[in-house]
Coordinates of C-alpha atoms in Angstrom, one line a residue:
Chain I
M1 CA 22.7 -21.4 -4.5
A2 CA 23.7 -18.3 -6.2
S3 CA 23.9 -15.6 -3.5
Q4 CA 21.8 -12.4 -3.5
L5 CA 24.6 -10.2 -1.6
T6 CA 26.2 -7.2 -2.7
P7 CA 29.9 -7.2 -2.3
M8 CA 29.8 -5.5 0.7
E9 CA 26.9 -7.4 1.8
L10 CA 29.5 -10.6 1.7
E11 CA 32.2 -8.8 3.4
T12 CA 30.6 -8.0 6.2
A13 CA 28.6 -11.5 6.0
R14 CA 32.1 -12.9 6.1
M15 CA 33.6 -10.6 8.8
I16 CA 30.2 -11.2 11.4
V17 CA 30.5 -15.2 10.7
E18 CA 34.8 -15.4 11.5
S19 CA 35.0 -13.1 14.0
L20 CA 31.8 -14.5 16.1
N21 CA 32.8 -18.0 15.0
L22 CA 29.4 -18.5 13.8
E23 CA 28.4 -21.7 12.0
A24 CA 26.1 -20.1 9.3
V25 CA 27.3 -19.6 5.8
P26 CA 28.2 -16.4 4.6
E27 CA 26.2 -16.4 1.8
H28 CA 23.0 -17.8 2.3
I29 CA 22.7 -15.2 5.2
D30 CA 19.4 -13.7 4.9
P31 CA 20.6 -9.9 4.1
E32 CA 16.9 -8.0 5.5
K33 CA 17.0 -10.4 8.8
P34 CA 17.6 -9.0 12.3
L35 CA 20.6 -9.7 13.1
Y36 CA 19.6 -9.5 17.1
R37 CA 18.0 -12.5 18.3
D38 CA 15.3 -13.7 16.3
G39 CA 17.2 -14.0 12.8
L40 CA 20.9 -14.6 12.9
G41 CA 20.8 -14.8 16.9
L42 CA 23.3 -12.4 18.0
D43 CA 23.3 -11.0 21.3
S44 CA 24.2 -7.6 23.1
I45 CA 27.9 -9.2 23.5
D46 CA 28.3 -10.6 20.1
L47 CA 26.8 -7.0 18.8
L48 CA 29.7 -5.2 21.2
E49 CA 32.3 -7.5 20.1
L50 CA 31.2 -6.5 16.5
S51 CA 31.9 -3.3 16.9
L52 CA 35.0 -3.6 18.3
V53 CA 36.4 -5.3 15.0
I54 CA 34.2 -2.9 12.8
S55 CA 36.4 -0.3 14.8
K56 CA 39.7 -2.2 14.0
T57 CA 38.9 -3.2 10.3
Y58 CA 37.0 0.0 9.1
G59 CA 38.2 2.6 11.4
F60 CA 34.7 3.9 12.6
Q61 CA 32.6 3.1 15.9
I62 CA 29.2 3.1 16.9
K63 CA 28.3 4.1 20.1
S64 CA 25.4 3.3 22.0
D65 CA 23.7 7.0 21.3
D66 CA 24.0 7.3 17.9
P67 CA 20.7 7.8 16.4
D68 CA 20.7 5.3 14.0
V69 CA 22.1 2.6 15.9
T70 CA 18.9 0.7 16.2
R71 CA 18.6 0.6 12.2
I72 CA 22.9 0.1 11.7
F73 CA 22.0 -3.3 13.7
S74 CA 18.5 -4.2 12.2
S75 CA 19.8 -6.4 9.2
L76 CA 22.7 -7.3 7.0
R77 CA 21.8 -4.8 4.5
A78 CA 21.6 -1.7 6.8
L79 CA 25.0 -2.3 8.7
A80 CA 26.3 -3.2 5.4
G81 CA 25.4 0.1 4.3
T82 CA 26.6 2.1 6.6
I83 CA 30.1 0.4 6.8
E84 CA 30.5 1.5 3.2
K85 CA 29.1 4.7 4.6
R86 CA 31.3 5.7 7.0
R87 CA 34.4 3.8 6.8
T88 CA 37.8 5.4 7.1
K89 CA 39.8 2.9 6.2
Chain J
M1 CA -0.5 -4.7 36.9
T2 CA -2.0 -7.8 39.0
Q3 CA -3.4 -7.6 42.9
R4 CA -0.8 -8.6 43.9
E5 CA 2.0 -6.5 42.1
R6 CA -0.2 -3.6 43.3
S7 CA -0.3 -4.8 46.8
T8 CA 3.4 -5.8 47.1
G9 CA 4.0 -1.8 46.0
F10 CA 1.8 -0.8 49.1
W11 CA 3.3 -2.6 51.5
L12 CA 6.7 -1.8 50.1
Q13 CA 6.1 1.8 50.0
T14 CA 4.9 1.6 53.7
I15 CA 7.8 -0.3 55.2
V16 CA 9.9 2.6 53.7
W17 CA 7.4 5.5 55.0
I18 CA 8.1 2.9 58.4
A19 CA 11.5 2.7 57.9
L20 CA 12.4 6.1 57.1
R21 CA 9.7 8.0 59.7
L22 CA 10.2 5.7 62.8
G23 CA 13.4 4.3 62.2
R24 CA 15.1 1.0 61.7
P25 CA 14.8 -1.1 65.2
I26 CA 10.5 -0.4 64.5
A27 CA 10.9 -1.6 60.5
R28 CA 13.2 -4.8 61.9
A29 CA 10.8 -5.9 64.3
L30 CA 7.8 -5.5 61.4
L31 CA 9.9 -7.9 59.5
Y32 CA 8.9 -10.5 61.6
P33 CA 5.1 -10.5 60.3
I34 CA 5.9 -9.7 56.7
T35 CA 8.4 -12.6 56.4
A36 CA 5.5 -15.0 57.9
Y37 CA 3.6 -13.0 55.4
F38 CA 5.0 -14.2 52.4
L39 CA 6.8 -17.6 53.6
I40 CA 2.9 -18.5 54.2
F41 CA 1.8 -17.4 50.3
A42 CA 5.2 -17.9 48.2
D43 CA 5.0 -22.0 48.0
R44 CA 7.3 -21.6 45.4
S45 CA 10.2 -20.0 46.5
R46 CA 9.6 -21.7 49.7
Q47 CA 10.6 -24.7 48.2
A48 CA 13.3 -23.6 46.8
S49 CA 14.5 -22.6 50.3
A50 CA 14.3 -25.7 51.3
A51 CA 15.7 -27.3 48.5
Y52 CA 18.7 -24.8 48.9
L53 CA 19.2 -25.1 52.2
T54 CA 19.1 -29.3 52.0
R55 CA 22.1 -29.2 49.8
I56 CA 24.2 -26.7 52.6
F57 CA 22.6 -28.7 55.5
D58 CA 22.8 -32.3 54.2
R59 CA 19.6 -32.7 55.5
T60 CA 15.9 -30.9 55.3
P61 CA 15.6 -28.4 57.2
S62 CA 13.6 -27.2 59.4
G63 CA 10.8 -24.3 59.3
K64 CA 12.3 -22.5 61.6
E65 CA 15.5 -22.5 59.2
I66 CA 13.3 -21.9 56.2
F67 CA 11.8 -18.6 58.1
R68 CA 15.7 -17.7 58.9
H69 CA 16.3 -17.7 55.1
Y70 CA 13.8 -15.6 54.2
H71 CA 14.0 -13.0 57.3
T72 CA 17.6 -12.7 56.7
F73 CA 16.4 -11.8 53.2
A74 CA 13.6 -9.6 54.5
E75 CA 16.8 -7.6 56.3
T76 CA 19.0 -7.0 53.6
L77 CA 16.1 -5.4 51.5
L78 CA 15.2 -3.3 54.8
D79 CA 18.5 -2.1 54.4
R80 CA 19.0 -1.2 51.2
V81 CA 16.1 1.7 51.9
F82 CA 18.8 3.0 54.2
V83 CA 21.8 2.6 51.9
F84 CA 19.6 4.2 49.1
A85 CA 18.5 7.3 51.1
D86 CA 21.9 8.0 52.4
R87 CA 21.2 7.0 55.8
D88 CA 24.1 4.6 56.2
E89 CA 25.9 5.7 59.7
F90 CA 25.2 2.9 61.7
F91 CA 26.4 0.0 59.2
Q92 CA 29.6 -1.9 60.6
I93 CA 31.3 -3.3 57.1
R94 CA 34.6 -5.1 57.5
I95 CA 36.1 -4.6 53.8
H96 CA 38.5 -7.8 53.3
G97 CA 40.9 -7.9 50.3
F98 CA 40.4 -4.4 49.3
E99 CA 44.0 -4.0 48.4
V100 CA 43.2 -5.9 45.0
L101 CA 40.9 -3.4 44.3
E102 CA 43.4 -0.4 45.9
K103 CA 45.7 -1.2 43.4
L104 CA 43.9 -1.4 40.3
I105 CA 42.4 1.7 40.8
A106 CA 45.7 3.1 41.7
D107 CA 47.0 2.4 37.9
K108 CA 43.5 3.5 36.6
Q109 CA 43.5 0.0 35.0
G110 CA 39.2 -0.8 34.3
F111 CA 38.1 -4.0 35.8
L112 CA 35.0 -6.0 35.7
L113 CA 33.5 -6.7 39.3
V114 CA 31.6 -10.0 39.5
G115 CA 29.0 -10.1 42.2
A116 CA 26.2 -12.5 43.3
H117 CA 22.5 -12.5 44.9
I118 CA 24.2 -13.6 48.0
G119 CA 23.7 -11.1 50.9
S120 CA 23.5 -7.6 49.6
F121 CA 25.2 -6.4 46.5
E122 CA 23.3 -2.8 46.8
I123 CA 25.1 -1.7 50.2
L124 CA 28.6 -2.1 48.4
R125 CA 27.3 -0.2 45.6
G126 CA 25.6 2.5 47.6
L127 CA 28.7 2.7 50.4
A128 CA 32.3 1.4 49.0
L129 CA 31.9 2.4 45.8
R130 CA 30.8 5.4 45.8
H131 CA 32.6 6.9 48.2
K132 CA 36.1 6.5 46.8
G133 CA 34.8 8.0 43.3
L134 CA 35.1 5.1 40.9
S135 CA 32.9 5.7 37.7
V136 CA 30.7 2.0 38.1
K137 CA 28.3 0.8 35.4
A138 CA 26.2 -1.8 36.8
L139 CA 24.7 -4.1 33.9
V140 CA 21.4 -5.2 34.5
Y141 CA 19.5 -8.0 32.5
G142 CA 15.8 -7.1 32.3
E143 CA 14.1 -5.0 35.0
N144 CA 12.3 -8.3 36.6
S145 CA 10.9 -5.9 39.7
P146 CA 10.2 -2.9 38.4
K147 CA 8.1 -1.9 41.3
I148 CA 10.5 -2.2 43.7
N149 CA 13.1 -0.8 41.7
A150 CA 10.7 2.5 41.1
I151 CA 10.5 2.9 45.1
F152 CA 14.2 2.5 45.6
R153 CA 14.8 5.0 42.1
T154 CA 12.8 7.4 43.8
L155 CA 15.1 7.4 47.4
N156 CA 17.9 8.2 45.0
P157 CA 17.9 8.4 41.6
D158 CA 22.0 9.3 41.0
L159 CA 22.4 5.7 42.2
F160 CA 20.6 4.3 38.7
K161 CA 22.1 6.6 36.4
D162 CA 24.8 4.4 35.8
I163 CA 22.7 1.6 35.2
V164 CA 22.7 -0.3 31.8
Y165 CA 19.4 -2.5 31.3
V166 CA 21.3 -5.1 28.9
G167 CA 18.0 -6.3 26.5
S168 CA 18.8 -4.3 23.5
A169 CA 21.3 -4.6 20.9
N170 CA 22.9 -1.1 21.6
A171 CA 23.0 -2.3 25.2
L172 CA 26.8 -3.0 25.8
L173 CA 28.4 -0.6 23.2
G174 CA 31.1 1.6 24.0
L175 CA 31.6 0.0 27.5
D176 CA 35.3 -0.7 25.9
E177 CA 36.3 3.0 26.1
H178 CA 34.1 3.4 29.7
V179 CA 37.1 0.1 30.9
A180 CA 39.5 1.8 28.8
R181 CA 39.1 5.3 30.7
G182 CA 40.3 3.0 34.2
G183 CA 35.9 3.0 34.3
V184 CA 34.5 -0.8 35.9
V185 CA 31.8 -2.4 35.1
A186 CA 29.7 -4.8 37.4
L187 CA 27.5 -7.8 36.6
L188 CA 25.9 -10.5 38.6
G189 CA 27.1 -13.5 37.3
D190 CA 24.9 -16.1 39.4
R191 CA 21.9 -15.4 36.5
S192 CA 21.7 -17.1 33.2
V193 CA 19.2 -15.4 31.0
H194 CA 17.3 -17.2 28.3
G195 CA 18.8 -16.6 24.9
E196 CA 22.2 -15.3 26.3
K197 CA 25.3 -18.0 26.2
R198 CA 25.6 -19.8 29.2
V199 CA 27.6 -22.7 30.8
L200 CA 26.8 -25.9 33.1
C201 CA 29.1 -25.6 36.5
R202 CA 29.0 -27.8 39.1
F203 CA 27.4 -26.1 42.0
L204 CA 26.4 -27.7 45.7
G205 CA 26.8 -30.5 44.3
E206 CA 24.7 -30.7 40.7
D207 CA 25.3 -29.0 37.5
A208 CA 23.7 -25.6 37.1
W209 CA 23.5 -22.9 34.2
F210 CA 25.3 -19.8 34.8
P211 CA 26.3 -16.9 31.7
A212 CA 29.2 -16.8 30.2
A213 CA 29.2 -13.0 30.2
P214 CA 31.2 -12.3 33.0
V215 CA 34.3 -14.3 31.0
L216 CA 33.4 -13.2 27.7
L217 CA 33.3 -9.2 28.4
A218 CA 36.6 -9.7 30.3
N219 CA 38.0 -11.4 26.8
L220 CA 36.8 -8.4 25.0
F221 CA 38.2 -5.7 27.6
K222 CA 41.4 -7.4 28.3
V223 CA 40.8 -6.9 32.3
P224 CA 41.3 -8.4 35.4
V225 CA 37.7 -10.2 36.8
I226 CA 37.5 -9.2 40.6
L227 CA 34.8 -11.2 42.7
F228 CA 32.9 -9.9 45.0
V229 CA 30.0 -10.3 47.7
C230 CA 28.6 -8.5 50.8
L231 CA 27.8 -11.0 53.3
H232 CA 25.0 -10.1 56.1
K233 CA 26.8 -11.1 59.3
G234 CA 23.3 -10.5 61.6
D235 CA 22.2 -6.7 62.9
A236 CA 23.8 -4.1 61.0
R237 CA 26.8 -6.0 60.2
Y238 CA 28.3 -6.6 56.4
D239 CA 31.5 -8.5 55.3
V240 CA 32.4 -7.6 52.0
H241 CA 34.8 -9.6 50.3
F242 CA 37.0 -8.9 47.2
E243 CA 39.3 -11.8 45.5
L244 CA 41.0 -11.5 42.1
L245 CA 38.9 -14.2 40.0
A246 CA 40.9 -13.7 37.2
D247 CA 43.9 -11.5 36.4
R248 CA 43.9 -11.1 32.5
V249 CA 41.3 -12.8 30.5
A250 CA 42.7 -13.4 26.9
F251 CA 41.5 -16.6 25.0
S252 CA 42.1 -17.6 21.2
R253 CA 39.0 -19.1 19.8
H254 CA 39.4 -22.6 19.9
E255 CA 40.1 -22.4 24.1
R256 CA 37.0 -20.3 24.3
D257 CA 34.7 -22.8 25.8
E258 CA 37.3 -23.9 27.8
K259 CA 38.4 -21.1 29.3
I260 CA 34.6 -19.7 30.2
R261 CA 33.8 -23.2 32.0
D262 CA 37.0 -23.3 33.8
C263 CA 36.7 -19.5 35.1
M264 CA 33.0 -19.5 35.8
Q265 CA 33.0 -23.2 37.8
H266 CA 35.9 -21.1 39.6
Y267 CA 33.4 -18.4 40.2
A268 CA 30.7 -20.6 41.2
D269 CA 33.5 -22.9 43.3
R270 CA 33.9 -19.3 44.9
L271 CA 30.2 -18.3 45.6
E272 CA 30.2 -22.4 47.8
H273 CA 32.3 -21.5 50.0
Y274 CA 30.6 -18.1 50.8
C275 CA 26.9 -20.1 50.9
R276 CA 28.7 -22.4 53.6
E277 CA 30.2 -19.6 55.4
A278 CA 26.8 -17.6 55.1
P279 CA 24.3 -20.0 54.1
Y280 CA 21.4 -17.7 54.8
N281 CA 22.7 -15.2 52.5
W282 CA 21.8 -17.2 49.3
F283 CA 19.2 -15.0 47.9
N284 CA 18.1 -16.8 44.4
F285 CA 14.2 -18.0 45.4
Y286 CA 14.0 -20.1 42.6
D287 CA 15.0 -23.6 41.0
F288 CA 18.5 -22.6 40.6
W289 CA 19.5 -26.1 39.2
D290 CA 16.7 -26.7 37.1
R291 CA 18.1 -27.2 33.5
S292 CA 15.2 -27.6 31.3
G293 CA 15.1 -24.2 30.4

């Protein structure tokens, strides 16, 4: 099955799977589904870990009081879009 | 709101009023009929108490012992009122192992404080830490008794401003910075929450679920893990214990499961030690060893 992910979405999916040691196949992650709980099944500690990896890899931080924070983690597509927009490295 | 919640709220407000207006001795005397009332109506908690005490004593507990277990819980709840209302002058608190914390605080080194539903962790929050000028963020999984919390919040809103309710995607973001600035993150390590990572540990003779969160967080923050319990030793006496559980948690991916199990098993062993020292201080009134959920 050909992946429907954009290159940035695929890069983000690989980072998630790799850093959180998930069994999911990056290419098969549905870009529209939530990352938290239902969907990819991540919990709040996973998302904290992910935010640390993002900060290290892409040079920007996602804080809990970010007005956009709920949307950022709402799906792979939203997260990849945020990384593209905010990355400093 | 159910009938039951409504009446619990009413009784709580009444007892808070009595405690603060008429004083601790009168409120403490009233705990006897209140404990009896709850024992009669709370079948499942009574069974849970009996099951726990059976493991501790290695025999079936008497009705009197179950009553004492419940009554000890009621006593600590009442004392919480005084702590939260800043009326704590009569407490006799002995602190053991504080030197473990002193060094970390002096070095401005953040750490993880892991407690349990043993004795009264609120006493600690209200007293010891408040006076040390430490910045403590307490992680709370769900708000399982909103009514009780609302009343305590009215007594002292300050004590609640540093509570982090875990239950949304972004709840924990930024906690790493808090710890890096020398802040403390406190959580209770004896309730596993459905959907969060957990691990089976031996506790009082049988495996039970414990959360993996304390170890996972310590590994992310690269900080020491300190165990704390505050045992109620009768009347106004409380014994606080601090212990180093792990100096620095850091593990690679392939050792992860093993490290989580080792660290939480060590935690469970220490809980067992304190349960044996003060048997009536165990306040998980449900089937702790239920592995079906």
